[in-house]
Coordinates of C-alpha atoms in Angstrom, one line a residue:
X376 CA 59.8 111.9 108.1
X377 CA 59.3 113.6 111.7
X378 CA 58.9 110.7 114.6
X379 CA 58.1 111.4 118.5
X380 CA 61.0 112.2 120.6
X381 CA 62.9 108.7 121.5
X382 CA 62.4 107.9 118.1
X383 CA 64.4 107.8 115.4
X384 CA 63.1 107.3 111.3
X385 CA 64.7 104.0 109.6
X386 CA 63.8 104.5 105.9
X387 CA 60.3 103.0 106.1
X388 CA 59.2 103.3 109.5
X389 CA 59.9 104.7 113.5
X390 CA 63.1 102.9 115.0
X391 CA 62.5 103.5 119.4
X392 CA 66.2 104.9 120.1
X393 CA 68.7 102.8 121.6
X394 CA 68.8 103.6 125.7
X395 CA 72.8 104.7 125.5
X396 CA 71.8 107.4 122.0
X397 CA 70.1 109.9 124.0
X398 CA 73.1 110.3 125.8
X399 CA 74.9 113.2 125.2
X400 CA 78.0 110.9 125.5
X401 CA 76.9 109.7 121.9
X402 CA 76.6 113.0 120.8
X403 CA 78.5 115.2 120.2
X404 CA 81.4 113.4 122.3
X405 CA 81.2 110.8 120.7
X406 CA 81.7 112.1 116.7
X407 CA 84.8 114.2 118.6
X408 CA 86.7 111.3 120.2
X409 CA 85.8 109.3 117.0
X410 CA 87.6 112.2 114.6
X411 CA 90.4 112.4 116.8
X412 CA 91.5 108.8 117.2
X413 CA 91.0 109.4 113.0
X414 CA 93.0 112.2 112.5
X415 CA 96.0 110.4 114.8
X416 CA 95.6 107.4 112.8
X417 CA 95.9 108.4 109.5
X418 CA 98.8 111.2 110.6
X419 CA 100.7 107.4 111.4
X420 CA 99.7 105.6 108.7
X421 CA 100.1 109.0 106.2
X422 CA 103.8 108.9 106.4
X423 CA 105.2 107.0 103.8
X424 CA 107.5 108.7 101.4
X425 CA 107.4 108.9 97.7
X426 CA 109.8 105.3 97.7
X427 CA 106.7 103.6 99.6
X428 CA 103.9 105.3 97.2
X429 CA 103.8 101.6 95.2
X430 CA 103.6 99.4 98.3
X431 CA 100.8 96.4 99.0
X432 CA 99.8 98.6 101.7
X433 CA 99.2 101.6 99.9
X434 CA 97.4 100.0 96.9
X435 CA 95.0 97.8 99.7
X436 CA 94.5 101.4 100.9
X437 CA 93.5 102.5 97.1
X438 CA 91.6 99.7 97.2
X439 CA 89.2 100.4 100.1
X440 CA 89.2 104.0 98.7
X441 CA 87.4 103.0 95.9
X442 CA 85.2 100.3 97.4
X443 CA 83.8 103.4 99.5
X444 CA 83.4 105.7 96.2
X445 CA 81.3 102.4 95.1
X446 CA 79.1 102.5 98.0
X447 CA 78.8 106.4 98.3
X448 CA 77.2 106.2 94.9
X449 CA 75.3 103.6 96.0
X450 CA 74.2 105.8 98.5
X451 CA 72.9 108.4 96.1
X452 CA 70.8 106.2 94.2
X453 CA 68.8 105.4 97.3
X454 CA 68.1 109.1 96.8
X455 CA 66.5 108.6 93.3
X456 CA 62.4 109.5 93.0
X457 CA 61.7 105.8 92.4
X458 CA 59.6 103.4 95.2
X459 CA 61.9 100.2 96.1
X460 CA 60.2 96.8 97.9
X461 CA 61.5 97.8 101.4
X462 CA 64.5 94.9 101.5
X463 CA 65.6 96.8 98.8
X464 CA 65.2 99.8 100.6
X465 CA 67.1 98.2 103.5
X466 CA 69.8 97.3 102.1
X467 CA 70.5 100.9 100.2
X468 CA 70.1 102.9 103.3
X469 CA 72.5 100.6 104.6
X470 CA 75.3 102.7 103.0
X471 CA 73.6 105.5 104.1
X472 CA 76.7 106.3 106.3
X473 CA 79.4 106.5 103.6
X474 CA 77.5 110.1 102.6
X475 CA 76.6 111.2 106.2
X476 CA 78.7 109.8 109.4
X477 CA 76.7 112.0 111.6
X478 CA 73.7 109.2 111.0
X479 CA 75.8 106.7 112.3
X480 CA 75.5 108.3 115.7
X481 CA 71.3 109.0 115.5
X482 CA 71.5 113.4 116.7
X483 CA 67.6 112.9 116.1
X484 CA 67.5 111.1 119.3
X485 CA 69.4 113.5 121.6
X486 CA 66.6 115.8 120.2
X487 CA 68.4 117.5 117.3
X488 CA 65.4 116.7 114.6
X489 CA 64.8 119.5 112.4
X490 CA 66.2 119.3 109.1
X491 CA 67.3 123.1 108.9
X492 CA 69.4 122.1 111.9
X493 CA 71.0 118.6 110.7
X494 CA 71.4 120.4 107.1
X495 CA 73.5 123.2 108.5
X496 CA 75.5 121.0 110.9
X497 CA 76.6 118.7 107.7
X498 CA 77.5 121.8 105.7
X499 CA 79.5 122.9 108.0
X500 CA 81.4 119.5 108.3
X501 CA 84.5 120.7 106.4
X502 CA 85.1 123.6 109.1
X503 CA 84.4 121.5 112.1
X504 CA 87.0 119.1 110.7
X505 CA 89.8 121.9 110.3
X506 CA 89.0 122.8 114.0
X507 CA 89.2 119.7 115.1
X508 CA 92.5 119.3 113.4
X509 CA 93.7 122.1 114.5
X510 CA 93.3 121.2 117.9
X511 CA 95.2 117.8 117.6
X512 CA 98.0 119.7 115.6
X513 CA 98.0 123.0 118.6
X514 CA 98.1 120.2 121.7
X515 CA 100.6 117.7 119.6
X516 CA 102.7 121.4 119.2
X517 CA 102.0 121.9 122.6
X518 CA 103.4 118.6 123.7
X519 CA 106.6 118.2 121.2
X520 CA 108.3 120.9 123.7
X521 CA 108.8 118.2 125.8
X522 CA 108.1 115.2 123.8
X523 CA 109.6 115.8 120.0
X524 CA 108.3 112.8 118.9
X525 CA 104.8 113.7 119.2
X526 CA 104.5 117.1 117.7
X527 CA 102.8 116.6 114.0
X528 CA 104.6 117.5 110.9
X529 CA 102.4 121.0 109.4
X530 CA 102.5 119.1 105.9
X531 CA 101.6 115.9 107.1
X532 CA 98.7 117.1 108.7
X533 CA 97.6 119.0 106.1
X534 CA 97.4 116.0 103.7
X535 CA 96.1 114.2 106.2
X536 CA 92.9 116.6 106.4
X537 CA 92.3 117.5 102.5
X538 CA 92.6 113.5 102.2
X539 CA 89.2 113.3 104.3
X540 CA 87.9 116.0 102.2
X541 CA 88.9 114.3 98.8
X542 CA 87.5 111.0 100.2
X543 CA 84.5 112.3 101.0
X544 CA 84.2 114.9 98.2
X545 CA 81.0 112.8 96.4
X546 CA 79.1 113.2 100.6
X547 CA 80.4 117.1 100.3
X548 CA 78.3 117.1 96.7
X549 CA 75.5 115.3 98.0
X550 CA 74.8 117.5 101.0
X551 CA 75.6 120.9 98.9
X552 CA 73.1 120.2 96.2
X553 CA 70.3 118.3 98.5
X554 CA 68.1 121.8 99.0
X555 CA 68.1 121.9 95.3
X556 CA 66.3 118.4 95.0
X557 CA 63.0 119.1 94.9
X558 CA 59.7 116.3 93.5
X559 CA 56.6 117.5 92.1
X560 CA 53.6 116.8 94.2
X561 CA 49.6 116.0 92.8
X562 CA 48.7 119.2 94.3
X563 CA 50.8 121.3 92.2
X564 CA 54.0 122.2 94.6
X565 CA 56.8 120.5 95.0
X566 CA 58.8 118.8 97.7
X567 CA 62.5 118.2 99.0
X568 CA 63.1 114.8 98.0
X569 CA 65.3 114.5 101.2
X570 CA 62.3 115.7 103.6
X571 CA 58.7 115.6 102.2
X572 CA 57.8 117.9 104.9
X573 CA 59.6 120.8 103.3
X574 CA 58.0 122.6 100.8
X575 CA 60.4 124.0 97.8
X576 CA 60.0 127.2 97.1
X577 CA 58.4 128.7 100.3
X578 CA 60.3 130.4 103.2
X579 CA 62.0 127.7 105.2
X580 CA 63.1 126.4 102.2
X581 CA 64.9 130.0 100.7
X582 CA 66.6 130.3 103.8
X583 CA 68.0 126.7 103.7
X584 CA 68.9 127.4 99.9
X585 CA 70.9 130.5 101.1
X586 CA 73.3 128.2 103.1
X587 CA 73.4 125.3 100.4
X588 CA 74.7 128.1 98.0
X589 CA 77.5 129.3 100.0
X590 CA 78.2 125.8 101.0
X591 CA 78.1 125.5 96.9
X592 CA 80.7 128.2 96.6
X593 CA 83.1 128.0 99.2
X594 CA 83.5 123.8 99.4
X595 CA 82.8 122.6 96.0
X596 CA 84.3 125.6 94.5
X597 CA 87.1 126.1 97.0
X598 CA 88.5 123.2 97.1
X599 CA 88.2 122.2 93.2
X600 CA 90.4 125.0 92.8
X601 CA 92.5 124.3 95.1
X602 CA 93.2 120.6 94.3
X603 CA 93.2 122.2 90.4
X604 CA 95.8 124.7 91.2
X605 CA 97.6 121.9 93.1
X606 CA 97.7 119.4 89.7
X607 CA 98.7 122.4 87.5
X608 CA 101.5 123.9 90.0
X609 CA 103.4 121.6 92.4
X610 CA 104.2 119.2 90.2
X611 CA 107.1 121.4 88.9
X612 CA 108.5 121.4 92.4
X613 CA 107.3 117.8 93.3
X614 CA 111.2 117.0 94.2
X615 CA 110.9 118.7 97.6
X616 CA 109.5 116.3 100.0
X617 CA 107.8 118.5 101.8
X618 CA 105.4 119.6 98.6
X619 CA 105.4 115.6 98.2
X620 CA 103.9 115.3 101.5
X621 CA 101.4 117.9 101.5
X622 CA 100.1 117.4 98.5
X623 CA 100.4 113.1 98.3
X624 CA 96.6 112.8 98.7
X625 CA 96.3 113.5 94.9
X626 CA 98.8 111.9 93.4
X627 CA 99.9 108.7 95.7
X628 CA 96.7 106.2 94.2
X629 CA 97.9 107.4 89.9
X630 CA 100.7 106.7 87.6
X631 CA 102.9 109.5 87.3
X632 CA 101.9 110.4 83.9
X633 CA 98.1 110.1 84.9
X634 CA 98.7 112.3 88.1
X635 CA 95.5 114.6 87.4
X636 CA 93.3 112.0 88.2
X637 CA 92.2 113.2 91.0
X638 CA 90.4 115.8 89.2
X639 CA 88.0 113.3 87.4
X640 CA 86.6 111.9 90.7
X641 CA 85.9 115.6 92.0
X642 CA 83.9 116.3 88.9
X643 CA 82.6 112.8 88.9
X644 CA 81.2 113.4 92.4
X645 CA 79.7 117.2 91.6
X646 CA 78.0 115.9 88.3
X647 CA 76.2 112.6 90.0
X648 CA 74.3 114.7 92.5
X649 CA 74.1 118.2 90.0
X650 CA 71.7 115.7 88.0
X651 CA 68.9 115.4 90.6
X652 CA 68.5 119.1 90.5
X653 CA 67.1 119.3 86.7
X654 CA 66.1 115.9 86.5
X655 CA 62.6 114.8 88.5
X656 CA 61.5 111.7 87.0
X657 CA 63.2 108.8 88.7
X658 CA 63.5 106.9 85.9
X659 CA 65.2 109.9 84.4
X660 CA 67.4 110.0 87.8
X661 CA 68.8 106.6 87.6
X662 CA 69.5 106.9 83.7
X663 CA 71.8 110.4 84.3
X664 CA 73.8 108.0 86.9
X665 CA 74.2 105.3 84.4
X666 CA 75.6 107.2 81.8
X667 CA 77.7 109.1 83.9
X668 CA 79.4 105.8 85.4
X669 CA 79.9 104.7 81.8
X670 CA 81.5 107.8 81.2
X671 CA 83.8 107.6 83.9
X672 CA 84.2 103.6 83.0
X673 CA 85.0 104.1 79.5
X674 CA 87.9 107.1 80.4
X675 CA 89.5 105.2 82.9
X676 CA 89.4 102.1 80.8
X677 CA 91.5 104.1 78.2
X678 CA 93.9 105.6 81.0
X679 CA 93.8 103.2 83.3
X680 CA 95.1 105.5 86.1
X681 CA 95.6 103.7 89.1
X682 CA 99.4 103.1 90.3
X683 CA 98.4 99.1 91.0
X684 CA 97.3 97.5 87.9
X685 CA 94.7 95.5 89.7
X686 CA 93.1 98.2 91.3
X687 CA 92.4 99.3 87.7
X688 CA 90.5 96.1 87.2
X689 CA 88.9 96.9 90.7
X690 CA 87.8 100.3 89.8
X691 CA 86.2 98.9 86.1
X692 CA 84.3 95.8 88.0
X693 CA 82.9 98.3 90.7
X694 CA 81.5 100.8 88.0
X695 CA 80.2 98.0 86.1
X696 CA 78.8 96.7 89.4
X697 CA 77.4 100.3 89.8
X698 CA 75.6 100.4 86.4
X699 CA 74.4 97.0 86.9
X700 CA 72.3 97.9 89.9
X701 CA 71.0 101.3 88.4
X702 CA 69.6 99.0 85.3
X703 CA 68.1 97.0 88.1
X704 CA 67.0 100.1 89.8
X705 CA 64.7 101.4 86.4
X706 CA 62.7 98.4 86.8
X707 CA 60.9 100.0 90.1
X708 CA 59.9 102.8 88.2
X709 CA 57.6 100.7 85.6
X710 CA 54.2 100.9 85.9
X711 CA 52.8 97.7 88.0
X712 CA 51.2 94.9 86.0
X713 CA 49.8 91.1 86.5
X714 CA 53.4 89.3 87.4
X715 CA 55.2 92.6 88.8
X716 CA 55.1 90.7 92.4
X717 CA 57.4 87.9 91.0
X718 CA 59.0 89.9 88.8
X719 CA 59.9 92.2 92.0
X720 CA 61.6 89.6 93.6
X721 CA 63.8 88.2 91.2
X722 CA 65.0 91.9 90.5
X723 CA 65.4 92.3 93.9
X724 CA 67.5 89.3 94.2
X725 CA 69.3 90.6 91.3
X726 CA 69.3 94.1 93.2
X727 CA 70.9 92.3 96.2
X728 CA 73.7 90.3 95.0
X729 CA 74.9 93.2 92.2
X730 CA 75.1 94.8 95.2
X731 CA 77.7 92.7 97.4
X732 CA 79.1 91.3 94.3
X733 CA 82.2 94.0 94.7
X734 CA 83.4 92.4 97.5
X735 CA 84.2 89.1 95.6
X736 CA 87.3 90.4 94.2
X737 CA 88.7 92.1 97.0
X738 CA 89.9 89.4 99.0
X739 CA 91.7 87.2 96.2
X740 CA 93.1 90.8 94.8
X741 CA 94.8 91.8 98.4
X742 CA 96.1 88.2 98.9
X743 CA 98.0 89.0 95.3
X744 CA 99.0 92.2 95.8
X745 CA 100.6 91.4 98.9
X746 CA 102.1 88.2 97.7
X747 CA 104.0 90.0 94.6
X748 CA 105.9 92.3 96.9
X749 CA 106.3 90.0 99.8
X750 CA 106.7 86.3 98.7
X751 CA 110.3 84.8 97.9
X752 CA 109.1 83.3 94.6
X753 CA 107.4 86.4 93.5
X754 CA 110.1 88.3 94.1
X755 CA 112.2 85.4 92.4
X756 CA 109.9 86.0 89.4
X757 CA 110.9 89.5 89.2
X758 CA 114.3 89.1 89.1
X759 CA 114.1 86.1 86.7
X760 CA 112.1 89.2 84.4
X761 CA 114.6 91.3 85.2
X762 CA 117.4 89.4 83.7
X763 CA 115.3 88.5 80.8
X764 CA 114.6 92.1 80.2
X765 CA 118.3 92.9 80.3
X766 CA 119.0 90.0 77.4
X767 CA 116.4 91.5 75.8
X768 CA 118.1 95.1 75.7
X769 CA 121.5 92.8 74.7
X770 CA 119.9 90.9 71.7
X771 CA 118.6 94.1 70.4
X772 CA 121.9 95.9 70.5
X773 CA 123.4 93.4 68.4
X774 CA 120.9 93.5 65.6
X775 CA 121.1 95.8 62.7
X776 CA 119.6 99.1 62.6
X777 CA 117.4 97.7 59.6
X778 CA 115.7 94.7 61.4
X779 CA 115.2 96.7 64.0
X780 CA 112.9 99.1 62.3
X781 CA 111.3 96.2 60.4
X782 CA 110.5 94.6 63.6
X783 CA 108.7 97.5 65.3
X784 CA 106.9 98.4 61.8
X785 CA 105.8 95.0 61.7
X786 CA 104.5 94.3 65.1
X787 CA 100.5 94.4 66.0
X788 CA 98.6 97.6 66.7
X789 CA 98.3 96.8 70.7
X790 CA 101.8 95.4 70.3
X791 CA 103.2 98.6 69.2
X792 CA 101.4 100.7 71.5
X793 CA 103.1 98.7 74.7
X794 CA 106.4 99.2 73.1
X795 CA 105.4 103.2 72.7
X796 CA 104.5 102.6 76.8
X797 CA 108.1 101.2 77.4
X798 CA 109.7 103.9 75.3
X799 CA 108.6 106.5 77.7
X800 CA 109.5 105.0 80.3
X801 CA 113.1 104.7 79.0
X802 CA 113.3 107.7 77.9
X803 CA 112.0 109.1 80.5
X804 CA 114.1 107.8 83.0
X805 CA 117.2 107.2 81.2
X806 CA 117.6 109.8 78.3
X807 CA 116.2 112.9 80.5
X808 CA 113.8 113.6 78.0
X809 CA 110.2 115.1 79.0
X810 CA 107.8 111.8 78.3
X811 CA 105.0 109.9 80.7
X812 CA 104.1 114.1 81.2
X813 CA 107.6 114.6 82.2
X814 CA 107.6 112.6 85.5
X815 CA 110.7 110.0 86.5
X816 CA 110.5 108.4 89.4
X817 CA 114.5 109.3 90.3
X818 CA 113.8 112.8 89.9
X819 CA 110.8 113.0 92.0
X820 CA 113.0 111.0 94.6
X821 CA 115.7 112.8 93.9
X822 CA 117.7 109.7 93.6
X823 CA 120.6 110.3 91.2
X824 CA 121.0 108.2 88.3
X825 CA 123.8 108.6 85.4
X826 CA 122.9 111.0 82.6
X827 CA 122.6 108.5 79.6
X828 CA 122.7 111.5 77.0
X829 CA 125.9 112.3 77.9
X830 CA 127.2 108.6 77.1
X831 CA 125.2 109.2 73.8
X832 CA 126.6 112.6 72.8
X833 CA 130.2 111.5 73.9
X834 CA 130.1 109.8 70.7
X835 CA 130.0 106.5 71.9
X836 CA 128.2 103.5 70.5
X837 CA 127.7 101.1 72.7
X838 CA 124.6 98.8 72.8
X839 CA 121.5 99.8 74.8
X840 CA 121.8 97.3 77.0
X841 CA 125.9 97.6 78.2
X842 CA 124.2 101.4 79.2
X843 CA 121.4 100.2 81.0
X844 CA 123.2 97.4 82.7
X845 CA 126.3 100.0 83.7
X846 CA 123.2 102.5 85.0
X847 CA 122.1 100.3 87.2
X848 CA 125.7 98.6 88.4
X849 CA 126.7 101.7 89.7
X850 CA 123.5 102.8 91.0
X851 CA 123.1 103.1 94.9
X852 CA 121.4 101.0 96.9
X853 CA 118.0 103.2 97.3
X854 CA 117.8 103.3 94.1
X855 CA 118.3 99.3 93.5
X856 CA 115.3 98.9 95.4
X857 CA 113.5 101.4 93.4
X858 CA 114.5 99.8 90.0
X859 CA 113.5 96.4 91.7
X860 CA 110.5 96.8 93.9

């Protein structure tokens, strides 16, 4: 919708704009100081080495990571063809920002209002980032010569900016496919669904689809390869910290033997918004979004890929959460009857607290990850495990070969399949051989740990556990806290 100048659209009708937003102090200054103090802050808090990948902090930051995935695709199924109440309406568009920070600081009311322009400024968000960073990084450079503590690390900066763009990658979708989301209108033609006033198919419209494609090409395609190539490649050199550093973005939120991961949310985000441009019933919209979250659910409920368990539980409650609403969502696309007032609002009230539900685990689920890592007892727990496991390792040396194999053929089916989990991780770790995809955490720390095939070939036959237990006994320090944290 088009509103007068001072004016700026809310979703359902004309907001007047704030005095301080026609300011050009809002915009475009604004945005810039706003990305800098950004790209400083997460260059600080983007240091942590492969040691710290598996700290509270880093698995809060997972967290919020996927509480804004939840909300981005929240975001897009605002965008379905379907007419909400307006509190309903409201409260999507309330997320609207998670998909398009430039809203947040209202260009229509400095006088930037055509769509062609707004639509061409956001697909060009991914190079007005890299100049941005490369500002930061030239004048940090710049300043290092006298001050060495302030010149940025190339590699740390570089993850620091493809982070943004993998965070963001589902808002990089949305905006490259939004000239291809076009609704059939009575009179025959057919309409963006992003900006009625644009007619699909005419000239405005081929022009704007000429910079949508090449925003197609070179983002979406661009970077999948290059986060692709990335999984496929540096993982063979993942020992040098520097590769570690650069690429960490990927890999720091997965398991090491689920470290293409990444590569699911990237197609995830593509597919979610591809649907709208084949699909033009709204009904048909929210049922695309619904199966693909259940996709997505059902996979990662098989892999579970994130490197905190509970975030694993996060992820699952938020998709659930997701297809939850959308169910909710297909009732606004029935056809109206007697009762569909009433009806309305208890959907709606449904609507609404699916909605905000997500954030009930969040705060319980931080409180525990922090206390396991940081409280006395929990880390008294651990150590009581520990122990426990070690006696474990001792009581199964000391049985015969032959009650061992009856008691792994004759535990349950899940059971057996933890004990296949521990395996490789021991074997893994301990016996050099390529299982969990290859990946030990003392390799990729390149934290040295004795070769436990060469006690085995040596001809020696002591007990698993005298091995394990001498391992670790002579093990360094940094690598005590590795085994123990």
């Amino acid at each position: 919708a088009v509103c007068e100048d001072g004016w700026v659209w809310g979703g359902d009708r004309c907001n007047k704009c704030a005095g301080f937003a026609t300011s050009l102090m809002v915009f475009p200054f604004a945005p810039i100081a706003v990305g800098v103090a950004l790209i400083i802050l997460l260059y600080k808090m983007g240091g942590d080495s492969y040691e710290r990948w598996g700290s509270w902090q880093n698995g809060v930051a997972s967290m919020l990571f996927i509480l804004l995935n939840h909300y981005q695709v929240v975001s897009i199924l605002s965008g379905v063809d379907v007419m909400f109440p307006a509190y309903v309406t409201n409260l999507l568009r309330a997320f609207t920002f998670t998909n398009d920070l430039m809203s947040v600081f209202s260009p229509t009311c400095i006088g930037i209002r055509a769509f062609s322009t707004t639509f061409t400024l956001r697909c060009l968000t991914p190079v007005l980032l890299a100049a941005l960073y490369a500002i930061t990084f030239g004048i940090s450079r710049a300043l290092g010569r006298k001050f060495p503590s302030v010149a940025m690390d190339f590699n740390r900066t570089l993850n620091g900016y493809f982070s943004l763009i993998l965070t963001f990658f589902i808002a990089l979708s949305e905006v490259c496919f939004e000239i291809l989301k076009c609704v059939p209108n009575p009179n025959g033609t057919a309409s963006l669904l992003s900006d009625r006033s644009i007619t699909c198919f005419e000239t405005e419209w081929n022009t704007l689809v000429v910079v949508g494609a090449a925003a197609l090409i070179i983002w979406i395609g661009g970077f999948g390869i290059i986060f692709l190539n990335a999984i496929i490649s540096v993982t063979k050199k993942f020992h040098d910290t520097g590769v570690q550093m650069r690429w960490k973005f990927l890999f720091i939120r997965y398991r090491p033997d689920v470290h293409w991961w990444g590569v699911t949310l990237v197609v995830r985000g593509v597919l979610l918004n591809a649907g709208f441009t084949f699909i033009i019933s709204g009904i048909g919209q929210i049922l695309w979004l619904i199966s693909l979250l259940a996709v997505y659910s059902g996979v990662m409920f098989i892999w579970r890929p994130w490197r905190h368990m509970l975030n694993n539980f996060l992820d699952l409650t938020a998709h659930l959460n997701l297809m939850l609403i959308g169910m909710a969502a297909t009732w606004f696309a029935n056809v109206p009857g007697p009762n569909q007032p009433v009806r309305t609002d208890v959907v709606s009230l449904y609507f609404l607290c699916a909605a905000l539900s997500v954030f009930i685990p969040f705060v319980p689920t931080v409180f525990v990850m922090y206390w396991a890592q940081n409280s006395p007892s929990a880390v008294m727990m651990k150590h009581t495990e520990l122990h426990l496991i070690l006696d474990s390792f001792e009581q199964v040396g000391r049985a015969e070969e032959q009650t061992r194999r009856d008691f792994l053929i004759g535990l349950d089916e899940i059971d057996f399949w933890f004990m296949m989990v521990a395996k490789d991780i021991l074997q893994t770790e301990f016996a050099k051989r390529r299982c969990r995809a290859g990946y030990s955490t003392h390799k990729l720390s390149q934290v040295p740990l004795n070769n436990i095939r060469e006690l085995r070939t040596s001809g020696e036959r002591n007990r698993v556990s005298s091995r394990l237990t001498t391992a670790i006994d002579k093990a360094p320090a940094s690598e005590m806290q590795l085994i123990t944290v």
